[in-house]
Amino acid sequence: MYKSSIKKISIMLSLLTLFPAVCADEINIYTWEDYFSEDAIAKFEQQSGHKVNLTYYDNEPTRDALLLSEKAANYNIILIDSMMLNIYSNKQSMYIFSKENTPSIINHDEKWREACGDVGIPYAKGTIGIAYRESVSQTPITSWTQLFNPPIEHQNRVSMIKDNIDTAAIALIVNNLLPFSENQEDLKVAFNTLKQQQSKLLTYQYLLTHTSINQDQSMLSLAMAYSGDVATAIRNTGQQDWRYVVPDEGTLFWVDCLAVPFPENATAATMLFLSYINDPKVAITTAEELLFSTTNNEAIKLGSESYLSNSDLFITPEIQARSSYYEEIDYKSIELRARMNALLKEN
């Protein structure tokens, strides 16, 4: 009995070390779907006493509009790509991370930390490519041109993401133009390519949103997608033949960061959650469950062989050689790209 009590007290003290006593609080997170493990969050809530609320966006223009509105104050943490984070941080005073207030930040590779700056913690990285159903494809999917002029079997079964950066970037790449060009003539060429694509599309909904809504009734067979998306598409639909490819022309590398939109939103509960989610064991469990490429070097050391050998998540040097990292573009160019998207309508 005595030994049993000592053991229970020891366990309780260990939990208190990880989760110090603070008033129960809610942590509101604005994120893409399938970026946080339900099991990991449940364990955090049980151990800390705090409640985590996830609100999903399915396109970046919606997220960006919220970021620049008073509604951003409702969220403790926002998942945002490194490029828009840098633009947003020039317009708003955000919480600044350091090794002192967030020790777990050192778990991340320095180049990804630089991408997120001092206002973000790197969380995930990857590529943009094409997701397709192998059973539908009669010809191999290898080029961005097939997304804009799809093979007959995929016509009217295609989804295209509306994003203020990525949509135009891919349309520029397919025309052999620089993906972050600010030249208006280049963007006009990209817009014409996007308009010509419209009649071949089923939807502008993000692959994961569309498959989540339609499940096994989804008729999508070709989609602009992010690395790791096919695992969720398979779970959503039960269609086991979804595949992902980086086209021959190359792609873009993205980095998603965790940011606190206002300094006062960095509550004790928020900082505790960020420390928890960046713990290597939690990070690798989450990344392997949801199949995204973590930026956490210490977590990668714990990765399984099947995870580390996944070519959708860890790209080859050959793909790297023909691809681009994000480049900052001026806000006027972003606004022009946003207007282009607004003019693209569903069929």
C-alpha atoms as a printed R data frame, in Angstrom:
    type eleno elety resid chain resno       x      y       z
1   ATOM     1    CA   MET     A     1   0.000  0.000   0.000
2   ATOM     2    CA   TYR     A     2   2.813  2.393   0.966
3   ATOM     3    CA   LYS     A     3   4.770  1.650  -2.228
4   ATOM     4    CA   SER     A     4   1.607  2.038  -4.305
5   ATOM     5    CA   SER     A     5   0.907  5.466  -2.790
6   ATOM     6    CA   ILE     A     6   4.506  6.590  -3.344
7   ATOM     7    CA   LYS     A     7   4.234  5.520  -6.999
8   ATOM     8    CA   LYS     A     8   0.981  7.463  -7.494
9   ATOM     9    CA   ILE     A     9   2.476 10.587  -5.890
10  ATOM    10    CA   SER     A    10   5.552 10.259  -8.122
11  ATOM    11    CA   ILE     A    11   3.377 10.079 -11.249
12  ATOM    12    CA   MET     A    12   1.364 13.114 -10.130
13  ATOM    13    CA   LEU     A    13   4.542 15.119  -9.507
14  ATOM    14    CA   SER     A    14   5.828 14.178 -12.974
15  ATOM    15    CA   LEU     A    15   2.624 15.440 -14.585
16  ATOM    16    CA   LEU     A    16   2.802 18.658 -12.588
17  ATOM    17    CA   THR     A    17   6.338 19.197 -13.870
18  ATOM    18    CA   LEU     A    18   5.131 18.913 -17.461
19  ATOM    19    CA   PHE     A    19   1.875 20.748 -16.836
20  ATOM    20    CA   PRO     A    20   2.328 23.257 -13.993
21  ATOM    21    CA   ALA     A    21  -0.759 24.377 -12.128
22  ATOM    22    CA   VAL     A    22  -2.422 27.249 -13.964
23  ATOM    23    CA   CYS     A    23  -6.038 28.311 -14.221
24  ATOM    24    CA   ALA     A    24  -7.971 26.257 -16.761
25  ATOM    25    CA   ASP     A    25  -8.174 28.192 -20.005
26  ATOM    26    CA   GLU     A    26  -9.302 27.766 -23.606
27  ATOM    27    CA   ILE     A    27  -6.879 27.779 -26.527
28  ATOM    28    CA   ASN     A    28  -8.420 28.776 -29.854
29  ATOM    29    CA   ILE     A    29  -6.554 27.684 -32.987
30  ATOM    30    CA   TYR     A    30  -7.263 28.704 -36.602
31  ATOM    31    CA   THR     A    31  -5.825 26.077 -38.947
32  ATOM    32    CA   TRP     A    32  -6.055 23.900 -42.005
33  ATOM    33    CA   GLU     A    33  -7.891 20.648 -41.371
34  ATOM    34    CA   ASP     A    34  -5.808 17.584 -40.426
35  ATOM    35    CA   TYR     A    35  -2.859 19.392 -38.892
36  ATOM    36    CA   PHE     A    36  -3.454 18.431 -35.272
37  ATOM    37    CA   SER     A    37  -3.978 14.940 -33.927
38  ATOM    38    CA   GLU     A    38  -7.244 14.427 -32.044
39  ATOM    39    CA   ASP     A    39  -5.509 11.937 -29.751
40  ATOM    40    CA   ALA     A    40  -2.650 14.345 -29.008
41  ATOM    41    CA   ILE     A    41  -5.085 17.149 -28.200
42  ATOM    42    CA   ALA     A    42  -7.187 14.862 -26.013
43  ATOM    43    CA   LYS     A    43  -4.096 13.902 -24.008
44  ATOM    44    CA   PHE     A    44  -3.103 17.536 -23.613
45  ATOM    45    CA   GLU     A    45  -6.593 18.475 -22.423
46  ATOM    46    CA   GLN     A    46  -6.677 15.585 -19.959
47  ATOM    47    CA   GLN     A    47  -3.247 16.309 -18.527
48  ATOM    48    CA   SER     A    48  -3.393 20.113 -18.465
49  ATOM    49    CA   GLY     A    49  -7.061 20.823 -17.805
50  ATOM    50    CA   HIS     A    50  -7.126 23.285 -20.709
51  ATOM    51    CA   LYS     A    51  -9.574 23.116 -23.622
52  ATOM    52    CA   VAL     A    52  -8.352 23.285 -27.238
53  ATOM    53    CA   ASN     A    53 -10.786 24.561 -29.892
54  ATOM    54    CA   LEU     A    54  -9.940 24.085 -33.581
55  ATOM    55    CA   THR     A    55 -11.526 26.264 -36.273
56  ATOM    56    CA   TYR     A    56 -10.757 25.283 -39.867
57  ATOM    57    CA   TYR     A    57 -10.262 27.358 -42.993
58  ATOM    58    CA   ASP     A    58 -10.172 25.729 -46.422
59  ATOM    59    CA   ASN     A    59  -8.504 28.486 -48.408
60  ATOM    60    CA   GLU     A    60  -5.875 31.088 -47.698
61  ATOM    61    CA   PRO     A    61  -7.803 34.169 -48.885
62  ATOM    62    CA   THR     A    62 -10.392 33.472 -46.166
63  ATOM    63    CA   ARG     A    63  -7.622 33.102 -43.595
64  ATOM    64    CA   ASP     A    64  -5.780 36.201 -44.777
65  ATOM    65    CA   ALA     A    65  -8.947 38.308 -44.590
66  ATOM    66    CA   LEU     A    66  -9.462 37.182 -40.989
67  ATOM    67    CA   LEU     A    67  -5.849 37.930 -40.102
68  ATOM    68    CA   LEU     A    68  -6.294 41.537 -41.172
69  ATOM    69    CA   SER     A    69  -9.556 41.936 -39.271
70  ATOM    70    CA   GLU     A    70 -10.438 42.353 -35.605
71  ATOM    71    CA   LYS     A    71 -11.505 38.679 -35.571
72  ATOM    72    CA   ALA     A    72  -7.827 37.671 -35.354
73  ATOM    73    CA   ALA     A    73  -7.983 38.637 -31.675
74  ATOM    74    CA   ASN     A    74 -10.276 35.626 -31.080
75  ATOM    75    CA   TYR     A    75  -7.446 33.179 -31.752
76  ATOM    76    CA   ASN     A    76  -4.448 32.273 -29.627
77  ATOM    77    CA   ILE     A    77  -2.676 30.408 -32.428
78  ATOM    78    CA   ILE     A    78  -2.954 30.702 -36.193
79  ATOM    79    CA   LEU     A    79  -1.350 28.291 -38.655
80  ATOM    80    CA   ILE     A    80   0.021 30.368 -41.543
81  ATOM    81    CA   ASP     A    81   2.523 29.960 -44.352
82  ATOM    82    CA   SER     A    82   5.852 31.696 -43.896
83  ATOM    83    CA   MET     A    83   5.364 34.176 -46.730
84  ATOM    84    CA   MET     A    84   2.042 35.573 -45.528
85  ATOM    85    CA   LEU     A    85   3.290 35.536 -41.941
86  ATOM    86    CA   ASN     A    86   6.129 37.870 -42.875
87  ATOM    87    CA   ILE     A    87   3.707 40.194 -44.687
88  ATOM    88    CA   TYR     A    88   1.208 40.123 -41.835
89  ATOM    89    CA   SER     A    89   3.864 40.780 -39.176
90  ATOM    90    CA   ASN     A    90   4.728 44.044 -40.943
91  ATOM    91    CA   LYS     A    91   1.145 45.190 -40.408
92  ATOM    92    CA   GLN     A    92   0.495 43.919 -36.894
93  ATOM    93    CA   SER     A    93   2.438 43.678 -33.638
94  ATOM    94    CA   MET     A    94   2.655 39.939 -32.975
95  ATOM    95    CA   TYR     A    95   4.084 37.773 -30.209
96  ATOM    96    CA   ILE     A    96   7.835 37.316 -30.638
97  ATOM    97    CA   PHE     A    97   9.307 33.888 -29.938
98  ATOM    98    CA   SER     A    98  12.795 33.302 -28.579
99  ATOM    99    CA   LYS     A    99  14.857 30.462 -27.128
100 ATOM   100    CA   GLU     A   100  14.134 31.930 -23.694
101 ATOM   101    CA   ASN     A   101  10.330 32.009 -23.859
102 ATOM   102    CA   THR     A   102   9.975 28.968 -26.158
103 ATOM   103    CA   PRO     A   103  12.921 26.578 -25.577
104 ATOM   104    CA   SER     A   104  11.449 23.910 -27.885
105 ATOM   105    CA   ILE     A   105  12.038 26.177 -30.879
106 ATOM   106    CA   ILE     A   106  15.608 24.859 -31.063
107 ATOM   107    CA   ASN     A   107  14.191 21.479 -32.148
108 ATOM   108    CA   HIS     A   108  13.590 22.962 -35.593
109 ATOM   109    CA   ASP     A   109  16.086 23.304 -38.428
110 ATOM   110    CA   GLU     A   110  17.533 26.811 -38.591
111 ATOM   111    CA   LYS     A   111  16.479 27.396 -42.208
112 ATOM   112    CA   TRP     A   112  12.833 26.743 -41.334
113 ATOM   113    CA   ARG     A   113  13.122 28.980 -38.269
114 ATOM   114    CA   GLU     A   114  14.478 31.724 -40.510
115 ATOM   115    CA   ALA     A   115  11.544 31.225 -42.891
116 ATOM   116    CA   CYS     A   116   9.036 31.808 -40.071
117 ATOM   117    CA   GLY     A   117  11.047 34.650 -38.554
118 ATOM   118    CA   ASP     A   118  10.804 35.539 -34.871
119 ATOM   119    CA   VAL     A   119   6.989 35.656 -34.979
120 ATOM   120    CA   GLY     A   120   6.441 32.002 -35.913
121 ATOM   121    CA   ILE     A   121   7.390 28.483 -34.901
122 ATOM   122    CA   PRO     A   122   7.963 26.145 -37.880
123 ATOM   123    CA   TYR     A   123   5.495 23.259 -37.913
124 ATOM   124    CA   ALA     A   124   5.313 21.563 -41.321
125 ATOM   125    CA   LYS     A   125   6.924 21.745 -44.745
126 ATOM   126    CA   GLY     A   126   6.272 20.255 -48.118
127 ATOM   127    CA   THR     A   127   5.521 20.724 -51.799
128 ATOM   128    CA   ILE     A   128   2.621 21.534 -54.098
129 ATOM   129    CA   GLY     A   129   1.717 18.928 -56.695
130 ATOM   130    CA   ILE     A   130  -1.103 17.004 -58.315
131 ATOM   131    CA   ALA     A   131  -3.270 14.408 -56.613
132 ATOM   132    CA   TYR     A   132  -4.996 11.958 -58.937
133 ATOM   133    CA   ARG     A   133  -6.930  8.713 -58.916
134 ATOM   134    CA   GLU     A   134  -4.828  5.982 -60.486
135 ATOM   135    CA   SER     A   135  -7.840  3.881 -61.500
136 ATOM   136    CA   VAL     A   136  -9.272  6.764 -63.541
137 ATOM   137    CA   SER     A   137  -6.051  7.855 -65.274
138 ATOM   138    CA   GLN     A   138  -5.493  6.283 -68.662
139 ATOM   139    CA   THR     A   139  -2.274  8.240 -69.177
140 ATOM   140    CA   PRO     A   140   0.457  8.962 -66.604
141 ATOM   141    CA   ILE     A   141   0.081 12.266 -64.733
142 ATOM   142    CA   THR     A   142   3.463 13.986 -64.993
143 ATOM   143    CA   SER     A   143   2.907 17.644 -65.920
144 ATOM   144    CA   TRP     A   144   1.194 20.791 -64.671
145 ATOM   145    CA   THR     A   145  -0.318 21.129 -68.158
146 ATOM   146    CA   GLN     A   146  -2.582 18.180 -67.304
147 ATOM   147    CA   LEU     A   147  -4.127 20.155 -64.451
148 ATOM   148    CA   PHE     A   148  -5.068 23.002 -66.806
149 ATOM   149    CA   ASN     A   149  -5.936 20.854 -69.812
150 ATOM   150    CA   PRO     A   150  -6.831 17.517 -68.212
151 ATOM   151    CA   PRO     A   151  -7.025 14.233 -70.091
152 ATOM   152    CA   ILE     A   152 -10.570 13.455 -71.222
153 ATOM   153    CA   GLU     A   153 -11.165 10.967 -68.398
154 ATOM   154    CA   HIS     A   154 -10.542 13.682 -65.792
155 ATOM   155    CA   GLN     A   155 -12.470 16.546 -67.382
156 ATOM   156    CA   ASN     A   156 -15.105 18.017 -65.085
157 ATOM   157    CA   ARG     A   157 -13.591 15.961 -62.268
158 ATOM   158    CA   VAL     A   158 -10.844 18.462 -61.387
159 ATOM   159    CA   SER     A   159 -10.423 20.742 -58.375
160 ATOM   160    CA   MET     A   160  -8.225 23.838 -58.268
161 ATOM   161    CA   ILE     A   161  -7.214 25.653 -55.089
162 ATOM   162    CA   LYS     A   162  -7.942 29.379 -54.872
163 ATOM   163    CA   ASP     A   163  -4.962 30.884 -53.126
164 ATOM   164    CA   ASN     A   164  -3.640 34.432 -53.360
165 ATOM   165    CA   ILE     A   165  -0.112 33.151 -54.007
166 ATOM   166    CA   ASP     A   166  -0.159 29.524 -55.110
167 ATOM   167    CA   THR     A   167  -2.920 29.627 -57.749
168 ATOM   168    CA   ALA     A   168  -1.184 32.241 -59.875
169 ATOM   169    CA   ALA     A   169   2.236 30.725 -59.159
170 ATOM   170    CA   ILE     A   170   1.253 27.375 -60.684
171 ATOM   171    CA   ALA     A   171  -0.353 29.117 -63.675
172 ATOM   172    CA   LEU     A   172   2.906 31.029 -64.159
173 ATOM   173    CA   ILE     A   173   5.023 27.854 -63.910
174 ATOM   174    CA   VAL     A   174   2.949 26.116 -66.585
175 ATOM   175    CA   ASN     A   175   3.724 29.063 -68.891
176 ATOM   176    CA   ASN     A   176   7.474 28.875 -68.138
177 ATOM   177    CA   LEU     A   177   7.297 32.130 -66.179
178 ATOM   178    CA   LEU     A   178   8.694 32.885 -62.730
179 ATOM   179    CA   PRO     A   179   6.204 31.764 -60.039
180 ATOM   180    CA   PHE     A   180   6.561 35.001 -58.044
181 ATOM   181    CA   SER     A   181   6.610 37.400 -60.955
182 ATOM   182    CA   GLU     A   182   5.132 40.842 -60.239
183 ATOM   183    CA   ASN     A   183   5.011 41.698 -63.942
184 ATOM   184    CA   GLN     A   184   1.430 42.514 -64.906
185 ATOM   185    CA   GLU     A   185   1.813 41.031 -68.379
186 ATOM   186    CA   ASP     A   186   3.005 37.750 -66.845
187 ATOM   187    CA   LEU     A   187   0.034 37.757 -64.484
188 ATOM   188    CA   LYS     A   188  -2.302 38.436 -67.397
189 ATOM   189    CA   VAL     A   189  -0.957 35.301 -69.110
190 ATOM   190    CA   ALA     A   190  -1.517 33.338 -65.886
191 ATOM   191    CA   PHE     A   191  -5.072 34.675 -65.555
192 ATOM   192    CA   ASN     A   192  -5.942 33.667 -69.128
193 ATOM   193    CA   THR     A   193  -4.645 30.169 -68.387
194 ATOM   194    CA   LEU     A   194  -6.841 29.992 -65.283
195 ATOM   195    CA   LYS     A   195  -9.897 31.200 -67.212
196 ATOM   196    CA   GLN     A   196  -9.359 28.549 -69.890
197 ATOM   197    CA   GLN     A   197  -9.209 25.927 -67.166
198 ATOM   198    CA   GLN     A   198 -12.631 26.837 -65.756
199 ATOM   199    CA   SER     A   199 -14.721 24.747 -68.142
200 ATOM   200    CA   LYS     A   200 -12.723 21.618 -67.192
201 ATOM   201    CA   LEU     A   201 -13.256 21.995 -63.430
202 ATOM   202    CA   LEU     A   202 -15.674 20.391 -61.040
203 ATOM   203    CA   THR     A   203 -14.917 22.784 -58.176
204 ATOM   204    CA   TYR     A   204 -12.581 25.352 -56.647
205 ATOM   205    CA   GLN     A   205 -12.945 23.635 -53.283
206 ATOM   206    CA   TYR     A   206  -9.770 22.374 -51.665
207 ATOM   207    CA   LEU     A   207  -9.352 18.616 -52.150
208 ATOM   208    CA   LEU     A   208  -9.698 17.871 -48.430
209 ATOM   209    CA   THR     A   209 -12.767 20.064 -48.028
210 ATOM   210    CA   HIS     A   210 -14.509 18.557 -51.034
211 ATOM   211    CA   THR     A   211 -13.768 14.954 -50.091
212 ATOM   212    CA   SER     A   212 -14.766 15.602 -46.476
213 ATOM   213    CA   ILE     A   213 -18.156 16.914 -47.610
214 ATOM   214    CA   ASN     A   214 -18.818 14.370 -50.359
215 ATOM   215    CA   GLN     A   215 -16.987 11.365 -48.893
216 ATOM   216    CA   ASP     A   216 -17.446  8.204 -50.980
217 ATOM   217    CA   GLN     A   217 -19.732 10.100 -53.385
218 ATOM   218    CA   SER     A   218 -16.875 12.378 -54.471
219 ATOM   219    CA   MET     A   219 -16.349 12.474 -58.222
220 ATOM   220    CA   LEU     A   220 -12.976 14.235 -58.039
221 ATOM   221    CA   SER     A   221 -10.153 12.432 -59.800
222 ATOM   222    CA   LEU     A   222  -7.530 15.169 -60.342
223 ATOM   223    CA   ALA     A   223  -6.624 18.027 -58.000
224 ATOM   224    CA   MET     A   224  -4.068 20.651 -57.124
225 ATOM   225    CA   ALA     A   225  -2.850 19.441 -53.745
226 ATOM   226    CA   TYR     A   226  -0.239 19.710 -51.036
227 ATOM   227    CA   SER     A   227   2.091 16.856 -50.118
228 ATOM   228    CA   GLY     A   228   0.394 14.594 -47.594
229 ATOM   229    CA   ASP     A   229  -3.134 15.434 -48.776
230 ATOM   230    CA   VAL     A   230  -3.758 12.078 -50.426
231 ATOM   231    CA   ALA     A   231  -3.728 10.239 -47.094
232 ATOM   232    CA   THR     A   232  -6.627 12.389 -45.887
233 ATOM   233    CA   ALA     A   233  -8.432 12.128 -49.240
234 ATOM   234    CA   ILE     A   234  -8.255  8.341 -48.916
235 ATOM   235    CA   ARG     A   235  -9.611  8.481 -45.350
236 ATOM   236    CA   ASN     A   236 -12.404 10.842 -46.398
237 ATOM   237    CA   THR     A   237 -13.566  8.847 -49.417
238 ATOM   238    CA   GLY     A   238 -12.415  5.266 -48.959
239 ATOM   239    CA   GLN     A   239 -10.949  5.591 -52.490
240 ATOM   240    CA   GLN     A   240  -7.633  3.815 -52.030
241 ATOM   241    CA   ASP     A   241  -6.143  4.742 -55.410
242 ATOM   242    CA   TRP     A   242  -5.327  8.414 -54.742
243 ATOM   243    CA   ARG     A   243  -1.712  9.213 -55.619
244 ATOM   244    CA   TYR     A   244   0.480 12.337 -55.443
245 ATOM   245    CA   VAL     A   245   3.067 13.555 -57.949
246 ATOM   246    CA   VAL     A   246   5.364 16.546 -58.237
247 ATOM   247    CA   PRO     A   247   5.163 17.525 -61.934
248 ATOM   248    CA   ASP     A   248   8.188 17.477 -64.217
249 ATOM   249    CA   GLU     A   249   8.287 21.278 -64.421
250 ATOM   250    CA   GLY     A   250   9.024 21.513 -60.705
251 ATOM   251    CA   THR     A   251   7.130 22.918 -57.762
252 ATOM   252    CA   LEU     A   252   7.165 25.256 -54.757
253 ATOM   253    CA   PHE     A   253   8.423 24.438 -51.271
254 ATOM   254    CA   TRP     A   254   6.162 25.710 -48.500
255 ATOM   255    CA   VAL     A   255   6.648 26.097 -44.757
256 ATOM   256    CA   ASP     A   256   3.727 26.465 -42.359
257 ATOM   257    CA   CYS     A   257   4.277 28.244 -39.058
258 ATOM   258    CA   LEU     A   258   2.431 28.536 -35.751
259 ATOM   259    CA   ALA     A   259   1.927 32.184 -34.832
260 ATOM   260    CA   VAL     A   260   0.269 34.113 -31.997
261 ATOM   261    CA   PRO     A   261  -1.482 37.099 -33.628
262 ATOM   262    CA   PHE     A   262  -1.223 39.470 -30.640
263 ATOM   263    CA   PRO     A   263   1.229 39.493 -27.702
264 ATOM   264    CA   GLU     A   264  -1.632 39.391 -25.192
265 ATOM   265    CA   ASN     A   265  -2.925 36.159 -26.775
266 ATOM   266    CA   ALA     A   266   0.192 34.299 -25.597
267 ATOM   267    CA   THR     A   267  -1.515 33.056 -22.448
268 ATOM   268    CA   ALA     A   268   0.121 30.559 -20.108
269 ATOM   269    CA   ALA     A   269  -2.132 27.858 -21.585
270 ATOM   270    CA   THR     A   270  -1.153 28.833 -25.138
271 ATOM   271    CA   MET     A   271   2.561 28.653 -24.393
272 ATOM   272    CA   LEU     A   272   2.085 25.337 -22.618
273 ATOM   273    CA   PHE     A   273   0.322 23.918 -25.692
274 ATOM   274    CA   LEU     A   274   3.070 25.150 -28.026
275 ATOM   275    CA   SER     A   275   5.675 23.477 -25.824
276 ATOM   276    CA   TYR     A   276   3.636 20.268 -25.809
277 ATOM   277    CA   ILE     A   277   2.990 20.119 -29.564
278 ATOM   278    CA   ASN     A   278   6.707 20.708 -30.245
279 ATOM   279    CA   ASP     A   279   7.842 17.896 -27.986
280 ATOM   280    CA   PRO     A   280   9.635 15.465 -30.355
281 ATOM   281    CA   LYS     A   281   7.527 12.446 -29.342
282 ATOM   282    CA   VAL     A   282   4.263 14.342 -29.802
283 ATOM   283    CA   ALA     A   283   5.507 15.940 -33.032
284 ATOM   284    CA   ILE     A   284   6.505 12.674 -34.709
285 ATOM   285    CA   THR     A   285   3.342 10.880 -33.593
286 ATOM   286    CA   THR     A   286   1.241 13.692 -35.070
287 ATOM   287    CA   ALA     A   287   3.264 13.884 -38.308
288 ATOM   288    CA   GLU     A   288   3.108 10.135 -38.885
289 ATOM   289    CA   GLU     A   289  -0.601  9.943 -38.082
290 ATOM   290    CA   LEU     A   290  -1.575 12.819 -40.367
291 ATOM   291    CA   LEU     A   291   1.249 12.282 -42.889
292 ATOM   292    CA   PHE     A   292   2.918 15.651 -43.172
293 ATOM   293    CA   SER     A   293   6.614 16.453 -43.165
294 ATOM   294    CA   THR     A   294   7.563 17.872 -39.775
295 ATOM   295    CA   THR     A   295  10.181 20.627 -39.459
296 ATOM   296    CA   ASN     A   296  11.164 19.240 -36.045
297 ATOM   297    CA   ASN     A   297  14.647 17.700 -36.396
298 ATOM   298    CA   GLU     A   298  14.469 15.958 -33.024
299 ATOM   299    CA   ALA     A   299  11.134 14.412 -34.033
300 ATOM   300    CA   ILE     A   300  12.546 13.179 -37.356
301 ATOM   301    CA   LYS     A   301  15.179 11.218 -35.420
302 ATOM   302    CA   LEU     A   302  12.283  9.209 -33.941
303 ATOM   303    CA   GLY     A   303  10.552  8.612 -37.285
304 ATOM   304    CA   SER     A   304   9.699  5.151 -38.562
305 ATOM   305    CA   GLU     A   305  11.321  3.772 -41.696
306 ATOM   306    CA   SER     A   306   8.043  3.926 -43.630
307 ATOM   307    CA   TYR     A   307   7.585  7.593 -42.700
308 ATOM   308    CA   LEU     A   308  11.141  8.639 -43.552
309 ATOM   309    CA   SER     A   309  11.047  6.800 -46.885
310 ATOM   310    CA   ASN     A   310   7.742  8.394 -47.973
311 ATOM   311    CA   SER     A   311   8.638 10.176 -51.237
312 ATOM   312    CA   ASP     A   312   5.512 12.336 -51.046
313 ATOM   313    CA   LEU     A   313   6.853 13.929 -47.867
314 ATOM   314    CA   PHE     A   314  10.624 13.854 -48.312
315 ATOM   315    CA   ILE     A   315  11.503 15.006 -51.798
316 ATOM   316    CA   THR     A   316  14.483 13.909 -53.830
317 ATOM   317    CA   PRO     A   317  17.456 16.132 -54.746
318 ATOM   318    CA   GLU     A   318  16.287 15.963 -58.379
319 ATOM   319    CA   ILE     A   319  12.949 17.570 -57.503
320 ATOM   320    CA   GLN     A   320  14.681 20.135 -55.311
321 ATOM   321    CA   ALA     A   321  16.906 21.155 -58.213
322 ATOM   322    CA   ARG     A   322  13.942 22.157 -60.378
323 ATOM   323    CA   SER     A   323  11.821 23.753 -57.676
324 ATOM   324    CA   SER     A   324  11.596 27.088 -55.863
325 ATOM   325    CA   TYR     A   325  11.352 28.399 -52.328
326 ATOM   326    CA   TYR     A   326   8.811 31.123 -51.696
327 ATOM   327    CA   GLU     A   327   9.894 34.670 -52.436
328 ATOM   328    CA   GLU     A   328   8.383 37.789 -50.940
329 ATOM   329    CA   ILE     A   329   6.260 39.828 -53.337
330 ATOM   330    CA   ASP     A   330   4.813 43.272 -52.760
331 ATOM   331    CA   TYR     A   331   1.323 43.677 -51.360
332 ATOM   332    CA   LYS     A   332  -0.013 45.278 -54.550
333 ATOM   333    CA   SER     A   333   0.891 42.117 -56.446
334 ATOM   334    CA   ILE     A   334  -0.890 40.001 -53.837
335 ATOM   335    CA   GLU     A   335  -3.978 42.193 -54.172
336 ATOM   336    CA   LEU     A   336  -3.878 41.747 -57.953
337 ATOM   337    CA   ARG     A   337  -3.677 37.978 -57.545
338 ATOM   338    CA   ALA     A   338  -6.597 38.131 -55.110
339 ATOM   339    CA   ARG     A   339  -8.678 40.042 -57.687
340 ATOM   340    CA   MET     A   340  -7.798 37.393 -60.267
341 ATOM   341    CA   ASN     A   341  -9.145 34.704 -57.937
342 ATOM   342    CA   ALA     A   342 -12.316 36.681 -57.271
343 ATOM   343    CA   LEU     A   343 -13.058 36.724 -61.003
344 ATOM   344    CA   LEU     A   344 -12.807 32.929 -61.246
345 ATOM   345    CA   LYS     A   345 -16.289 31.517 -60.749
346 ATOM   346    CA   GLU     A   346 -17.671 28.037 -60.231
347 ATOM   347    CA   ASN     A   347 -19.290 26.491 -63.318
